[in-house]
């Protein structure tokens, strides 16, 4: 999903294995799938940075856990937010980090930024929408844009599907 953006902006994305839609990769509730292996990722996306120890030849997802529960997903997204916040506080000057993620992840990420718990789909998102969060060097978040779809002007909003 990141590939067209990376190509257009001449970027070398870093793979964060905690960034994926809530639920993970699974065949059934009990049977998880590992996702792309390190060899497959390296071959398909040679410019991407894959931090050591994050992706193995079994894949990037812990298949043994099966389908990720909402609670597990929320805890994972909380960790991602804490990492983003720390990156913002450690940055020297302005820095941009772009995540290409899905609706439940976005909703949980915004909730993590403001310490909101227990409300599923509080910030619902259409497919292909854009949300922008700024985290300053004090670790304070601002939601600058949420669920924007003006870039999809040729598509009527109702055609985007249900939030």
PDB file of C-alpha atoms in Angstrom:
ATOM      1  CA  UNK A   1       0.000   0.000   0.000  1.00  0.00           C
ATOM      2  CA  UNK A   2       2.910   2.351   0.694  1.00  0.00           C
ATOM      3  CA  UNK A   3       4.680   1.636  -2.606  1.00  0.00           C
ATOM      4  CA  UNK A   4       3.008   4.297  -4.827  1.00  0.00           C
ATOM      5  CA  UNK A   5       3.612   6.998  -2.194  1.00  0.00           C
ATOM      6  CA  UNK A   6       7.228   5.943  -1.659  1.00  0.00           C
ATOM      7  CA  UNK A   7       7.857   5.963  -5.404  1.00  0.00           C
ATOM      8  CA  UNK A   8       6.207   9.358  -5.964  1.00  0.00           C
ATOM      9  CA  UNK A   9       8.160  10.956  -3.099  1.00  0.00           C
ATOM     10  CA  UNK A  10      11.412   9.032  -3.699  1.00  0.00           C
ATOM     11  CA  UNK A  11      11.286   7.628  -0.160  1.00  0.00           C
ATOM     12  CA  UNK A  12      12.894   4.632   1.489  1.00  0.00           C
ATOM     13  CA  UNK A  13      10.198   3.475   3.926  1.00  0.00           C
ATOM     14  CA  UNK A  14      11.061   1.680   7.143  1.00  0.00           C
ATOM     15  CA  UNK A  15       8.959  -1.392   7.861  1.00  0.00           C
ATOM     16  CA  UNK A  16       7.225  -1.180  11.263  1.00  0.00           C
ATOM     17  CA  UNK A  17       5.742  -4.609  11.930  1.00  0.00           C
ATOM     18  CA  UNK A  18       3.305  -3.179  14.513  1.00  0.00           C
ATOM     19  CA  UNK A  19       1.521  -1.168  11.822  1.00  0.00           C
ATOM     20  CA  UNK A  20      -1.276  -3.275  10.352  1.00  0.00           C
ATOM     21  CA  UNK A  21      -5.048  -3.404  10.544  1.00  0.00           C
ATOM     22  CA  UNK A  22      -6.629  -4.624  13.743  1.00  0.00           C
ATOM     23  CA  UNK A  23      -7.202  -8.364  13.433  1.00  0.00           C
ATOM     24  CA  UNK A  24      -3.897  -9.280  11.823  1.00  0.00           C
ATOM     25  CA  UNK A  25      -3.520 -11.859   9.093  1.00  0.00           C
ATOM     26  CA  UNK A  26      -5.573 -14.990   9.585  1.00  0.00           C
ATOM     27  CA  UNK A  27      -7.373 -17.765   7.779  1.00  0.00           C
ATOM     28  CA  UNK A  28      -9.734 -18.521  10.645  1.00  0.00           C
ATOM     29  CA  UNK A  29      -9.940 -17.242  14.228  1.00  0.00           C
ATOM     30  CA  UNK A  30      -7.426 -19.871  15.313  1.00  0.00           C
ATOM     31  CA  UNK A  31      -5.220 -20.067  12.220  1.00  0.00           C
ATOM     32  CA  UNK A  32      -2.937 -17.096  11.699  1.00  0.00           C
ATOM     33  CA  UNK A  33      -0.818 -16.441   8.638  1.00  0.00           C
ATOM     34  CA  UNK A  34       2.734 -15.101   8.824  1.00  0.00           C
ATOM     35  CA  UNK A  35       2.591 -12.536   6.043  1.00  0.00           C
ATOM     36  CA  UNK A  36       5.461 -11.772   3.682  1.00  0.00           C
ATOM     37  CA  UNK A  37       8.836 -13.184   4.664  1.00  0.00           C
ATOM     38  CA  UNK A  38      12.022 -11.132   4.892  1.00  0.00           C
ATOM     39  CA  UNK A  39      13.197 -12.565   1.557  1.00  0.00           C
ATOM     40  CA  UNK A  40       9.886 -11.743  -0.115  1.00  0.00           C
ATOM     41  CA  UNK A  41       9.834  -8.186   1.260  1.00  0.00           C
ATOM     42  CA  UNK A  42      13.461  -7.599   0.249  1.00  0.00           C
ATOM     43  CA  UNK A  43      12.814  -8.909  -3.246  1.00  0.00           C
ATOM     44  CA  UNK A  44       9.539  -7.014  -3.819  1.00  0.00           C
ATOM     45  CA  UNK A  45      10.580  -3.774  -2.062  1.00  0.00           C
ATOM     46  CA  UNK A  46      14.391  -3.582  -2.338  1.00  0.00           C
ATOM     47  CA  UNK A  47      14.596   0.046  -1.175  1.00  0.00           C
ATOM     48  CA  UNK A  48      12.611  -0.539   2.036  1.00  0.00           C
ATOM     49  CA  UNK A  49      14.450  -0.602   5.346  1.00  0.00           C
ATOM     50  CA  UNK A  50      13.693  -3.764   7.331  1.00  0.00           C
ATOM     51  CA  UNK A  51      15.080  -3.399  10.865  1.00  0.00           C
ATOM     52  CA  UNK A  52      16.989  -6.464  12.098  1.00  0.00           C
ATOM     53  CA  UNK A  53      14.892  -9.001  13.977  1.00  0.00           C
ATOM     54  CA  UNK A  54      11.522  -7.604  12.888  1.00  0.00           C
ATOM     55  CA  UNK A  55      10.753  -9.862   9.927  1.00  0.00           C
ATOM     56  CA  UNK A  56      11.840 -13.493   9.642  1.00  0.00           C
ATOM     57  CA  UNK A  57      11.511 -16.235   7.056  1.00  0.00           C
ATOM     58  CA  UNK A  58       8.252 -17.138   8.840  1.00  0.00           C
ATOM     59  CA  UNK A  59       6.887 -13.672   8.029  1.00  0.00           C
ATOM     60  CA  UNK A  60       6.230 -10.487   9.983  1.00  0.00           C
ATOM     61  CA  UNK A  61       2.995 -11.484  11.774  1.00  0.00           C
ATOM     62  CA  UNK A  62       2.862 -13.817  14.777  1.00  0.00           C
ATOM     63  CA  UNK A  63       0.748 -16.529  13.156  1.00  0.00           C
ATOM     64  CA  UNK A  64       0.641 -18.551  16.397  1.00  0.00           C
ATOM     65  CA  UNK A  65      -1.730 -16.013  17.976  1.00  0.00           C
ATOM     66  CA  UNK A  66      -4.368 -16.465  15.248  1.00  0.00           C
ATOM     67  CA  UNK A  67      -6.707 -13.527  14.744  1.00  0.00           C
ATOM     68  CA  UNK A  68      -5.761 -10.547  16.865  1.00  0.00           C
ATOM     69  CA  UNK A  69      -8.509  -9.489  19.284  1.00  0.00           C
ATOM     70  CA  UNK A  70      -9.675  -5.864  19.538  1.00  0.00           C
ATOM     71  CA  UNK A  71      -7.961  -5.654  22.940  1.00  0.00           C
ATOM     72  CA  UNK A  72      -4.669  -6.916  21.494  1.00  0.00           C
ATOM     73  CA  UNK A  73      -5.032  -4.491  18.588  1.00  0.00           C
ATOM     74  CA  UNK A  74      -5.683  -1.562  20.911  1.00  0.00           C
ATOM     75  CA  UNK A  75      -2.608  -2.427  23.016  1.00  0.00           C
ATOM     76  CA  UNK A  76      -0.477  -2.674  19.861  1.00  0.00           C
ATOM     77  CA  UNK A  77      -1.735   0.656  18.504  1.00  0.00           C
ATOM     78  CA  UNK A  78      -1.050   2.214  21.923  1.00  0.00           C
ATOM     79  CA  UNK A  79       2.580   1.048  21.577  1.00  0.00           C
ATOM     80  CA  UNK A  80       2.762   2.563  18.090  1.00  0.00           C
ATOM     81  CA  UNK A  81       1.418   5.885  19.391  1.00  0.00           C
ATOM     82  CA  UNK A  82       3.971   5.898  22.226  1.00  0.00           C
ATOM     83  CA  UNK A  83       6.733   5.275  19.683  1.00  0.00           C
ATOM     84  CA  UNK A  84       5.452   8.064  17.412  1.00  0.00           C
ATOM     85  CA  UNK A  85       5.234  10.430  20.381  1.00  0.00           C
ATOM     86  CA  UNK A  86       8.784   9.577  21.448  1.00  0.00           C
ATOM     87  CA  UNK A  87      10.051  10.047  17.873  1.00  0.00           C
ATOM     88  CA  UNK A  88       8.414  13.509  17.823  1.00  0.00           C
ATOM     89  CA  UNK A  89       9.949  14.495  21.156  1.00  0.00           C
ATOM     90  CA  UNK A  90      13.409  13.245  20.096  1.00  0.00           C
ATOM     91  CA  UNK A  91      13.325  14.932  16.664  1.00  0.00           C
ATOM     92  CA  UNK A  92      15.679  17.791  15.938  1.00  0.00           C
ATOM     93  CA  UNK A  93      13.469  20.195  13.996  1.00  0.00           C
ATOM     94  CA  UNK A  94      10.492  19.150  11.924  1.00  0.00           C
ATOM     95  CA  UNK A  95      10.064  15.537  10.887  1.00  0.00           C
ATOM     96  CA  UNK A  96       7.328  13.816   8.932  1.00  0.00           C
ATOM     97  CA  UNK A  97       6.301  10.221   9.516  1.00  0.00           C
ATOM     98  CA  UNK A  98       3.590   8.857   7.237  1.00  0.00           C
ATOM     99  CA  UNK A  99       1.598   5.760   8.112  1.00  0.00           C
ATOM    100  CA  UNK A 100      -0.549   3.968   5.571  1.00  0.00           C
ATOM    101  CA  UNK A 101      -3.135   2.258   7.741  1.00  0.00           C
ATOM    102  CA  UNK A 102      -6.765   1.186   7.928  1.00  0.00           C
ATOM    103  CA  UNK A 103      -9.859   2.447   9.742  1.00  0.00           C
ATOM    104  CA  UNK A 104      -9.744   0.628  13.086  1.00  0.00           C
ATOM    105  CA  UNK A 105      -6.032   1.403  13.397  1.00  0.00           C
ATOM    106  CA  UNK A 106      -6.680   5.119  12.770  1.00  0.00           C
ATOM    107  CA  UNK A 107      -9.544   5.178  15.272  1.00  0.00           C
ATOM    108  CA  UNK A 108      -7.438   3.469  17.948  1.00  0.00           C
ATOM    109  CA  UNK A 109      -4.432   5.722  17.202  1.00  0.00           C
ATOM    110  CA  UNK A 110      -6.475   8.888  17.715  1.00  0.00           C
ATOM    111  CA  UNK A 111      -7.957   7.419  20.892  1.00  0.00           C
ATOM    112  CA  UNK A 112      -4.455   6.544  22.159  1.00  0.00           C
ATOM    113  CA  UNK A 113      -3.318  10.141  21.584  1.00  0.00           C
ATOM    114  CA  UNK A 114      -6.048  11.468  23.871  1.00  0.00           C
ATOM    115  CA  UNK A 115      -6.194   8.577  26.341  1.00  0.00           C
ATOM    116  CA  UNK A 116      -9.690   7.469  25.330  1.00  0.00           C
ATOM    117  CA  UNK A 117     -10.499   3.812  25.970  1.00  0.00           C
ATOM    118  CA  UNK A 118     -13.338   1.419  25.390  1.00  0.00           C
ATOM    119  CA  UNK A 119     -15.155   3.158  22.524  1.00  0.00           C
ATOM    120  CA  UNK A 120     -14.894   1.143  19.341  1.00  0.00           C
ATOM    121  CA  UNK A 121     -14.980   3.086  16.062  1.00  0.00           C
ATOM    122  CA  UNK A 122     -15.144   6.487  17.823  1.00  0.00           C
ATOM    123  CA  UNK A 123     -13.301   8.013  14.849  1.00  0.00           C
ATOM    124  CA  UNK A 124     -14.561   5.968  11.871  1.00  0.00           C
ATOM    125  CA  UNK A 125     -12.892   6.301   8.472  1.00  0.00           C
ATOM    126  CA  UNK A 126     -13.908   5.812   4.878  1.00  0.00           C
ATOM    127  CA  UNK A 127     -11.691   3.797   2.552  1.00  0.00           C
ATOM    128  CA  UNK A 128      -8.870   5.914   1.080  1.00  0.00           C
ATOM    129  CA  UNK A 129      -9.466   8.833   3.436  1.00  0.00           C
ATOM    130  CA  UNK A 130      -6.685  10.965   4.901  1.00  0.00           C
ATOM    131  CA  UNK A 131      -6.181  11.837   8.548  1.00  0.00           C
ATOM    132  CA  UNK A 132      -3.332  14.039   9.763  1.00  0.00           C
ATOM    133  CA  UNK A 133      -2.044  14.199  13.324  1.00  0.00           C
ATOM    134  CA  UNK A 134       0.736  16.521  14.416  1.00  0.00           C
ATOM    135  CA  UNK A 135       2.736  15.662  17.529  1.00  0.00           C
ATOM    136  CA  UNK A 136       4.977  18.512  18.681  1.00  0.00           C
ATOM    137  CA  UNK A 137       8.351  18.204  20.427  1.00  0.00           C
ATOM    138  CA  UNK A 138       6.566  18.275  23.799  1.00  0.00           C
ATOM    139  CA  UNK A 139       4.599  15.168  22.805  1.00  0.00           C
ATOM    140  CA  UNK A 140       1.313  17.069  22.473  1.00  0.00           C
ATOM    141  CA  UNK A 141      -0.965  15.781  19.688  1.00  0.00           C
ATOM    142  CA  UNK A 142      -3.193  17.856  17.402  1.00  0.00           C
ATOM    143  CA  UNK A 143      -5.650  16.313  14.988  1.00  0.00           C
ATOM    144  CA  UNK A 144      -5.297  18.544  11.916  1.00  0.00           C
ATOM    145  CA  UNK A 145      -7.507  16.541   9.551  1.00  0.00           C
ATOM    146  CA  UNK A 146      -9.673  13.459   9.879  1.00  0.00           C
ATOM    147  CA  UNK A 147     -11.481  11.334   7.311  1.00  0.00           C
ATOM    148  CA  UNK A 148     -10.813  13.786   4.484  1.00  0.00           C
ATOM    149  CA  UNK A 149     -11.817  12.527   1.063  1.00  0.00           C
ATOM    150  CA  UNK A 150     -11.660  15.644  -1.114  1.00  0.00           C
ATOM    151  CA  UNK A 151      -8.836  14.036  -3.111  1.00  0.00           C
ATOM    152  CA  UNK A 152     -11.466  11.583  -4.311  1.00  0.00           C
ATOM    153  CA  UNK A 153     -13.601  14.289  -5.936  1.00  0.00           C
ATOM    154  CA  UNK A 154     -14.545  12.059  -8.845  1.00  0.00           C
ATOM    155  CA  UNK A 155     -16.155   9.639  -6.430  1.00  0.00           C
ATOM    156  CA  UNK A 156     -19.348  10.591  -4.674  1.00  0.00           C
ATOM    157  CA  UNK A 157     -19.037  10.318  -0.910  1.00  0.00           C
ATOM    158  CA  UNK A 158     -21.807   7.717  -0.675  1.00  0.00           C
ATOM    159  CA  UNK A 159     -19.790   5.472  -3.022  1.00  0.00           C
ATOM    160  CA  UNK A 160     -16.948   5.299  -0.487  1.00  0.00           C
ATOM    161  CA  UNK A 161     -18.940   2.959   1.676  1.00  0.00           C
ATOM    162  CA  UNK A 162     -20.016   3.034   5.256  1.00  0.00           C
ATOM    163  CA  UNK A 163     -17.642   4.460   7.878  1.00  0.00           C
TER     164      UNK A 163
END
